[in-house]
């Protein structure tokens, strides 16, 4: 083979290599498909229990055990709802009101305390600040189950067992909420704005309620929602500090209905499933209601 023939063949080899080189766009599409499949599987995994609960709440006692658990068999939802609201003189409504009291009032007060504490740790320099913050971080690493017995002994000594205060006071103090508030304050509240407000003669309370709280709306909504869900789903603490049925939460009341079958032989599975479906409705409403605060916080940095 001559040099001229070799020179004429080299570009052909190079051209072949260019044609066989993978397209970056195809790689991106493959990654998007993989991500889409993962999101679909995660969504199905998350929605599967909710779908089963909705289907089960529409069945009577016979269909609940003998029909397909993932599809409807008759429509008895209204009968089940009537039984839930009228069983034991409507005690379910009292449990719902208790849950709203503990989760709503406790989370609202706990959010205000957490925002004030986080703001103080983030924007005030005082002796022992780092030690206090270290204690805050270390305290939310302790499981709440380990604190339930000391709380019960403390409330028993001061006569607060089986009262709403036994649930409200622990909800007011949440170290993890303080940590979130501190981090969010450092990211959204500048020192220059606080100094300008002080120069104009504003006091610290007025600065906090008029300026800081408005700038921390998104962080406060996040803290409130996390605290609300945590208190609404609490089980071990109300099981320990609440005795009378009048002060029970929804979770504790539904748990009692579940054990009724073992004690008296009455099957309340249908009522428990219908009540469980009703118990997730307030959290879904809270999630939808808080969306606008998160959307505002995300788009706030893009506005000038």
C-alpha positions as a Markdown table, in Angstrom:
| # | Residue | x | y | z |
|---|---|---|---|---|
| 1 | Unk | 0.0 | 0.0 | 0.0 |
| 2 | Unk | 1.4 | 3.4 | -1.0 |
| 3 | Unk | 1.6 | 6.5 | 1.1 |
| 4 | Unk | -1.1 | 8.1 | -1.1 |
| 5 | Unk | -3.5 | 5.3 | -0.4 |
| 6 | Unk | -2.8 | 5.5 | 3.4 |
| 7 | Unk | -3.4 | 9.3 | 3.3 |
| 8 | Unk | -6.7 | 8.8 | 1.6 |
| 9 | Unk | -7.9 | 6.1 | 4.0 |
| 10 | Unk | -7.2 | 8.0 | 7.3 |
| 11 | Unk | -10.0 | 10.5 | 7.0 |
| 12 | Unk | -12.5 | 7.7 | 6.4 |
| 13 | Unk | -11.5 | 6.1 | 9.6 |
| 14 | Unk | -11.9 | 9.4 | 11.5 |
| 15 | Unk | -15.3 | 9.9 | 9.9 |
| 16 | Unk | -16.4 | 6.5 | 11.1 |
| 17 | Unk | -15.3 | 7.3 | 14.6 |
| 18 | Unk | -17.3 | 10.5 | 14.6 |
| 19 | Unk | -20.4 | 8.7 | 13.5 |
| 20 | Unk | -20.1 | 6.1 | 16.3 |
| 21 | Unk | -19.5 | 8.7 | 19.0 |
| 22 | Unk | -22.5 | 8.7 | 21.5 |
| 23 | Unk | -24.8 | 11.7 | 21.4 |
| 24 | Unk | -24.9 | 13.7 | 24.7 |
| 25 | Unk | -28.6 | 14.4 | 24.1 |
| 26 | Unk | -29.4 | 10.7 | 24.1 |
| 27 | Unk | -27.6 | 10.4 | 27.4 |
| 28 | Unk | -29.7 | 13.2 | 28.8 |
| 29 | Unk | -32.9 | 11.6 | 27.6 |
| 30 | Unk | -31.9 | 8.3 | 29.2 |
| 31 | Unk | -31.3 | 10.0 | 32.5 |
| 32 | Unk | -34.6 | 11.7 | 32.3 |
| 33 | Unk | -36.4 | 8.4 | 31.6 |
| 34 | Unk | -34.6 | 6.8 | 34.6 |
| 35 | Unk | -35.6 | 9.7 | 36.8 |
| 36 | Unk | -39.2 | 9.6 | 35.5 |
| 37 | Unk | -39.5 | 5.9 | 36.2 |
| 38 | Unk | -38.1 | 6.4 | 39.7 |
| 39 | Unk | -40.6 | 9.2 | 40.4 |
| 40 | Unk | -43.5 | 7.1 | 39.2 |
| 41 | Unk | -42.4 | 4.2 | 41.4 |
| 42 | Unk | -42.0 | 6.5 | 44.4 |
| 43 | Unk | -45.4 | 8.0 | 43.8 |
| 44 | Unk | -47.1 | 4.7 | 43.5 |
| 45 | Unk | -45.4 | 3.5 | 46.7 |
| 46 | Unk | -46.6 | 6.6 | 48.6 |
| 47 | Unk | -50.2 | 6.5 | 47.2 |
| 48 | Unk | -50.8 | 2.8 | 47.5 |
| 49 | Unk | -51.7 | 2.9 | 51.2 |
| 50 | Unk | -54.0 | 5.9 | 50.7 |
| 51 | Unk | -55.7 | 4.1 | 47.8 |
| 52 | Unk | -56.2 | 1.0 | 49.9 |
| 53 | Unk | -57.6 | 3.1 | 52.8 |
| 54 | Unk | -60.1 | 4.9 | 50.5 |
| 55 | Unk | -61.3 | 1.6 | 49.0 |
| 56 | Unk | -61.6 | -0.1 | 52.4 |
| 57 | Unk | -63.6 | 2.9 | 53.8 |
| 58 | Unk | -66.3 | 2.3 | 51.2 |
| 59 | Unk | -67.0 | -1.3 | 52.1 |
| 60 | Unk | -69.2 | -3.0 | 54.7 |
| 61 | Unk | -67.9 | -5.6 | 57.1 |
| 62 | Unk | -68.5 | -8.6 | 54.8 |
| 63 | Unk | -66.9 | -7.0 | 51.7 |
| 64 | Unk | -64.0 | -5.9 | 53.7 |
| 65 | Unk | -62.9 | -9.4 | 54.3 |
| 66 | Unk | -64.2 | -11.3 | 51.3 |
| 67 | Unk | -63.6 | -8.9 | 48.3 |
| 68 | Unk | -60.6 | -7.6 | 46.5 |
| 69 | Unk | -58.7 | -5.2 | 48.8 |
| 70 | Unk | -57.6 | -2.9 | 46.0 |
| 71 | Unk | -61.0 | -2.4 | 44.3 |
| 72 | Unk | -64.5 | -1.3 | 45.3 |
| 73 | Unk | -67.3 | -3.7 | 46.3 |
| 74 | Unk | -70.4 | -1.7 | 46.9 |
| 75 | Unk | -70.6 | 1.8 | 48.3 |
| 76 | Unk | -71.1 | 2.1 | 52.0 |
| 77 | Unk | -69.0 | 5.1 | 52.7 |
| 78 | Unk | -71.9 | 7.3 | 54.0 |
| 79 | Unk | -73.1 | 4.5 | 56.3 |
| 80 | Unk | -69.5 | 4.1 | 57.7 |
| 81 | Unk | -69.2 | 7.9 | 58.2 |
| 82 | Unk | -72.5 | 7.9 | 60.1 |
| 83 | Unk | -71.4 | 5.1 | 62.3 |
| 84 | Unk | -68.1 | 6.8 | 63.0 |
| 85 | Unk | -69.7 | 10.1 | 64.0 |
| 86 | Unk | -72.5 | 8.5 | 66.1 |
| 87 | Unk | -70.6 | 5.6 | 67.8 |
| 88 | Unk | -70.2 | 6.1 | 71.6 |
| 89 | Unk | -72.2 | 9.4 | 71.5 |
| 90 | Unk | -70.0 | 11.0 | 68.9 |
| 91 | Unk | -66.7 | 10.5 | 70.8 |
| 92 | Unk | -64.8 | 10.7 | 67.5 |
| 93 | Unk | -65.7 | 14.4 | 67.1 |
| 94 | Unk | -64.3 | 15.0 | 70.6 |
| 95 | Unk | -61.1 | 13.3 | 69.7 |
| 96 | Unk | -60.9 | 15.3 | 66.5 |
| 97 | Unk | -61.3 | 18.5 | 68.5 |
| 98 | Unk | -58.6 | 17.4 | 70.9 |
| 99 | Unk | -56.2 | 16.7 | 68.1 |
| 100 | Unk | -56.8 | 20.1 | 66.6 |
| 101 | Unk | -56.3 | 21.8 | 70.0 |
| 102 | Unk | -53.0 | 20.0 | 70.7 |
| 103 | Unk | -51.6 | 20.2 | 67.1 |
| 104 | Unk | -53.0 | 23.7 | 66.3 |
| 105 | Unk | -52.4 | 25.7 | 69.4 |
| 106 | Unk | -49.3 | 23.7 | 70.4 |
| 107 | Unk | -47.7 | 24.1 | 67.0 |
| 108 | Unk | -48.6 | 27.8 | 66.7 |
| 109 | Unk | -47.1 | 28.6 | 70.0 |
| 110 | Unk | -44.1 | 26.3 | 69.4 |
| 111 | Unk | -43.5 | 28.0 | 66.0 |
| 112 | Unk | -43.5 | 31.5 | 67.6 |
| 113 | Unk | -41.1 | 30.4 | 70.3 |
| 114 | Unk | -38.8 | 28.6 | 67.8 |
| 115 | Unk | -38.6 | 31.6 | 65.5 |
| 116 | Unk | -37.8 | 34.0 | 68.4 |
| 117 | Unk | -35.2 | 31.6 | 69.7 |
| 118 | Unk | -33.6 | 31.0 | 66.3 |
| 119 | Unk | -33.5 | 34.7 | 65.6 |
| 120 | Unk | -31.8 | 35.4 | 68.9 |
| 121 | Unk | -29.2 | 32.7 | 68.3 |
| 122 | Unk | -28.5 | 33.9 | 64.8 |
| 123 | Unk | -28.5 | 37.7 | 65.2 |
| 124 | Unk | -27.4 | 38.4 | 68.8 |
| 125 | Unk | -23.9 | 38.0 | 70.2 |
| 126 | Unk | -23.9 | 37.0 | 73.9 |
| 127 | Unk | -21.7 | 34.8 | 76.1 |
| 128 | Unk | -22.5 | 31.1 | 75.8 |
| 129 | Unk | -24.3 | 31.3 | 72.5 |
| 130 | Unk | -22.3 | 28.5 | 70.9 |
| 131 | Unk | -22.8 | 26.3 | 74.0 |
| 132 | Unk | -26.6 | 26.9 | 73.9 |
| 133 | Unk | -26.7 | 26.1 | 70.2 |
| 134 | Unk | -24.7 | 22.9 | 70.8 |
| 135 | Unk | -27.2 | 21.9 | 73.5 |
| 136 | Unk | -30.1 | 22.5 | 71.0 |
| 137 | Unk | -28.5 | 20.4 | 68.3 |
| 138 | Unk | -27.7 | 17.6 | 70.8 |
| 139 | Unk | -31.2 | 17.7 | 72.3 |
| 140 | Unk | -33.1 | 17.0 | 69.1 |
| 141 | Unk | -31.0 | 14.0 | 68.5 |
| 142 | Unk | -32.6 | 12.3 | 71.6 |
| 143 | Unk | -35.6 | 10.2 | 70.7 |
| 144 | Unk | -38.9 | 11.5 | 72.0 |
| 145 | Unk | -39.7 | 8.1 | 73.5 |
| 146 | Unk | -36.8 | 8.5 | 76.0 |
| 147 | Unk | -38.3 | 11.8 | 77.2 |
| 148 | Unk | -41.9 | 10.5 | 77.7 |
| 149 | Unk | -41.3 | 8.8 | 81.1 |
| 150 | Unk | -39.5 | 11.8 | 82.6 |
| 151 | Unk | -42.3 | 14.1 | 81.3 |
| 152 | Unk | -44.9 | 11.8 | 82.8 |
| 153 | Unk | -43.1 | 11.9 | 86.2 |
| 154 | Unk | -42.8 | 15.6 | 86.0 |
| 155 | Unk | -46.5 | 16.2 | 85.1 |
| 156 | Unk | -47.6 | 13.7 | 87.7 |
| 157 | Unk | -45.7 | 15.6 | 90.4 |
| 158 | Unk | -47.4 | 18.9 | 89.5 |
| 159 | Unk | -50.8 | 17.4 | 88.9 |
| 160 | Unk | -51.0 | 17.9 | 85.1 |
| 161 | Unk | -51.5 | 14.3 | 84.1 |
| 162 | Unk | -54.7 | 13.7 | 82.0 |
| 163 | Unk | -55.0 | 17.4 | 81.2 |
| 164 | Unk | -54.5 | 19.3 | 77.9 |
| 165 | Unk | -51.4 | 21.0 | 79.4 |
| 166 | Unk | -49.7 | 17.6 | 79.4 |
| 167 | Unk | -49.8 | 17.7 | 75.6 |
| 168 | Unk | -49.5 | 21.4 | 75.0 |
| 169 | Unk | -46.4 | 22.1 | 77.0 |
| 170 | Unk | -44.1 | 19.6 | 75.2 |
| 171 | Unk | -45.4 | 20.9 | 71.9 |
| 172 | Unk | -44.2 | 24.4 | 72.7 |
| 173 | Unk | -40.5 | 23.3 | 73.0 |
| 174 | Unk | -39.1 | 21.7 | 69.8 |
| 175 | Unk | -35.3 | 21.9 | 69.4 |
| 176 | Unk | -35.4 | 20.9 | 65.8 |
| 177 | Unk | -37.7 | 23.8 | 65.0 |
| 178 | Unk | -35.2 | 26.1 | 66.8 |
| 179 | Unk | -32.4 | 24.8 | 64.6 |
| 180 | Unk | -34.5 | 25.3 | 61.4 |
| 181 | Unk | -35.4 | 28.9 | 62.5 |
| 182 | Unk | -31.7 | 29.7 | 63.2 |
| 183 | Unk | -30.6 | 28.5 | 59.8 |
| 184 | Unk | -33.4 | 30.3 | 58.0 |
| 185 | Unk | -32.7 | 33.5 | 59.9 |
| 186 | Unk | -29.1 | 33.5 | 58.8 |
| 187 | Unk | -30.1 | 33.1 | 55.2 |
| 188 | Unk | -32.9 | 35.7 | 55.0 |
| 189 | Unk | -32.5 | 38.4 | 57.7 |
| 190 | Unk | -29.5 | 40.7 | 56.9 |
| 191 | Unk | -27.6 | 42.6 | 59.7 |
| 192 | Unk | -27.9 | 45.8 | 57.7 |
| 193 | Unk | -31.7 | 45.8 | 57.8 |
| 194 | Unk | -31.7 | 45.3 | 61.6 |
| 195 | Unk | -29.2 | 48.1 | 62.1 |
| 196 | Unk | -31.2 | 50.4 | 59.9 |
| 197 | Unk | -34.3 | 49.7 | 62.0 |
| 198 | Unk | -32.4 | 50.3 | 65.2 |
| 199 | Unk | -31.1 | 53.6 | 63.9 |
| 200 | Unk | -34.7 | 54.7 | 63.1 |
| 201 | Unk | -35.6 | 54.1 | 66.7 |
| 202 | Unk | -37.4 | 50.7 | 66.5 |
| 203 | Unk | -37.2 | 48.5 | 69.6 |
| 204 | Unk | -36.3 | 44.9 | 69.5 |
| 205 | Unk | -39.8 | 43.6 | 69.9 |
| 206 | Unk | -41.1 | 45.8 | 67.1 |
| 207 | Unk | -38.2 | 44.7 | 64.9 |
| 208 | Unk | -39.0 | 41.1 | 65.5 |
| 209 | Unk | -42.8 | 41.3 | 65.0 |
| 210 | Unk | -42.8 | 43.9 | 62.2 |
| 211 | Unk | -39.8 | 42.9 | 60.2 |
| 212 | Unk | -38.3 | 39.6 | 61.1 |
| 213 | Unk | -41.5 | 37.6 | 61.2 |
| 214 | Unk | -42.6 | 38.9 | 57.8 |
| 215 | Unk | -39.3 | 37.9 | 56.3 |
| 216 | Unk | -39.5 | 34.5 | 57.8 |
| 217 | Unk | -42.9 | 33.6 | 56.6 |
| 218 | Unk | -41.7 | 30.7 | 54.5 |
| 219 | Unk | -39.5 | 29.3 | 57.3 |
| 220 | Unk | -42.3 | 29.8 | 59.8 |
| 221 | Unk | -44.8 | 27.9 | 57.6 |
| 222 | Unk | -42.3 | 25.0 | 57.3 |
| 223 | Unk | -41.7 | 24.9 | 61.0 |
| 224 | Unk | -45.4 | 25.1 | 61.8 |
| 225 | Unk | -46.3 | 22.3 | 59.3 |
| 226 | Unk | -43.6 | 19.9 | 60.6 |
| 227 | Unk | -44.7 | 20.6 | 64.2 |
| 228 | Unk | -48.4 | 20.1 | 63.3 |
| 229 | Unk | -47.8 | 16.8 | 61.5 |
| 230 | Unk | -45.6 | 15.6 | 64.4 |
| 231 | Unk | -48.1 | 16.5 | 67.0 |
| 232 | Unk | -51.1 | 15.2 | 65.0 |
| 233 | Unk | -49.4 | 11.8 | 64.5 |
| 234 | Unk | -48.1 | 11.6 | 68.1 |
| 235 | Unk | -49.0 | 8.3 | 69.9 |
| 236 | Unk | -46.6 | 7.4 | 72.7 |
| 237 | Unk | -46.8 | 10.7 | 74.5 |
| 238 | Unk | -50.7 | 10.9 | 74.7 |
| 239 | Unk | -50.8 | 7.2 | 75.5 |
| 240 | Unk | -48.7 | 7.9 | 78.6 |
| 241 | Unk | -50.0 | 11.2 | 79.9 |
| 242 | Unk | -53.7 | 11.0 | 78.9 |
| 243 | Unk | -56.1 | 8.6 | 80.7 |
| 244 | Unk | -59.7 | 9.6 | 80.2 |
| 245 | Unk | -61.3 | 9.2 | 76.8 |
| 246 | Unk | -62.4 | 12.8 | 76.8 |
| 247 | Unk | -58.8 | 14.0 | 76.4 |
| 248 | Unk | -57.6 | 11.4 | 73.9 |
| 249 | Unk | -56.3 | 12.2 | 70.4 |
| 250 | Unk | -57.6 | 10.6 | 67.2 |
| 251 | Unk | -54.7 | 8.2 | 67.0 |
| 252 | Unk | -55.2 | 7.0 | 70.6 |
| 253 | Unk | -58.9 | 6.7 | 70.1 |
| 254 | Unk | -58.6 | 4.7 | 67.0 |
| 255 | Unk | -56.1 | 2.5 | 68.7 |
| 256 | Unk | -58.6 | 1.9 | 71.5 |
| 257 | Unk | -61.3 | 0.9 | 68.9 |
| 258 | Unk | -58.8 | -1.6 | 67.4 |
| 259 | Unk | -58.3 | -3.3 | 70.7 |
| 260 | Unk | -62.1 | -3.5 | 71.4 |
| 261 | Unk | -62.3 | -6.6 | 69.2 |
| 262 | Unk | -59.9 | -8.5 | 71.5 |
| 263 | Unk | -61.6 | -7.3 | 74.7 |
| 264 | Unk | -65.4 | -7.5 | 73.9 |
| 265 | Unk | -65.5 | -9.4 | 70.5 |
| 266 | Unk | -67.0 | -6.4 | 68.7 |
| 267 | Unk | -65.3 | -5.9 | 65.3 |
| 268 | Unk | -64.8 | -2.2 | 64.7 |
| 269 | Unk | -62.3 | -2.6 | 61.8 |
| 270 | Unk | -64.6 | -0.7 | 59.4 |
| 271 | Unk | -64.9 | 2.2 | 61.8 |
| 272 | Unk | -61.1 | 2.3 | 62.4 |
| 273 | Unk | -60.4 | 2.4 | 58.7 |
| 274 | Unk | -63.0 | 5.1 | 58.0 |
| 275 | Unk | -61.7 | 7.1 | 61.0 |
| 276 | Unk | -58.1 | 6.7 | 59.7 |
| 277 | Unk | -59.1 | 8.1 | 56.3 |
| 278 | Unk | -60.7 | 11.1 | 58.0 |
| 279 | Unk | -57.6 | 11.7 | 60.1 |
| 280 | Unk | -55.4 | 12.3 | 57.1 |
| 281 | Unk | -57.7 | 14.9 | 55.6 |
| 282 | Unk | -56.6 | 17.8 | 57.9 |
| 283 | Unk | -52.9 | 17.1 | 57.1 |
| 284 | Unk | -53.7 | 17.1 | 53.3 |
| 285 | Unk | -55.5 | 20.4 | 53.7 |
| 286 | Unk | -52.6 | 21.9 | 55.6 |
| 287 | Unk | -50.2 | 20.8 | 52.9 |
| 288 | Unk | -52.2 | 22.5 | 50.2 |
| 289 | Unk | -52.8 | 25.6 | 52.3 |
| 290 | Unk | -49.0 | 26.0 | 52.9 |
| 291 | Unk | -48.0 | 25.7 | 49.3 |
| 292 | Unk | -48.4 | 29.4 | 48.5 |
| 293 | Unk | -46.0 | 30.4 | 51.3 |
| 294 | Unk | -43.3 | 28.0 | 49.9 |
| 295 | Unk | -43.9 | 29.3 | 46.4 |
| 296 | Unk | -43.6 | 32.8 | 47.6 |
| 297 | Unk | -40.3 | 32.0 | 49.4 |
| 298 | Unk | -38.8 | 30.3 | 46.4 |
| 299 | Unk | -39.6 | 33.1 | 43.9 |
| 300 | Unk | -38.7 | 35.9 | 46.4 |
| 301 | Unk | -35.0 | 35.7 | 45.5 |
| 302 | Unk | -35.8 | 36.3 | 41.8 |
| 303 | Unk | -37.6 | 39.6 | 42.4 |
| 304 | Unk | -35.8 | 42.9 | 42.6 |
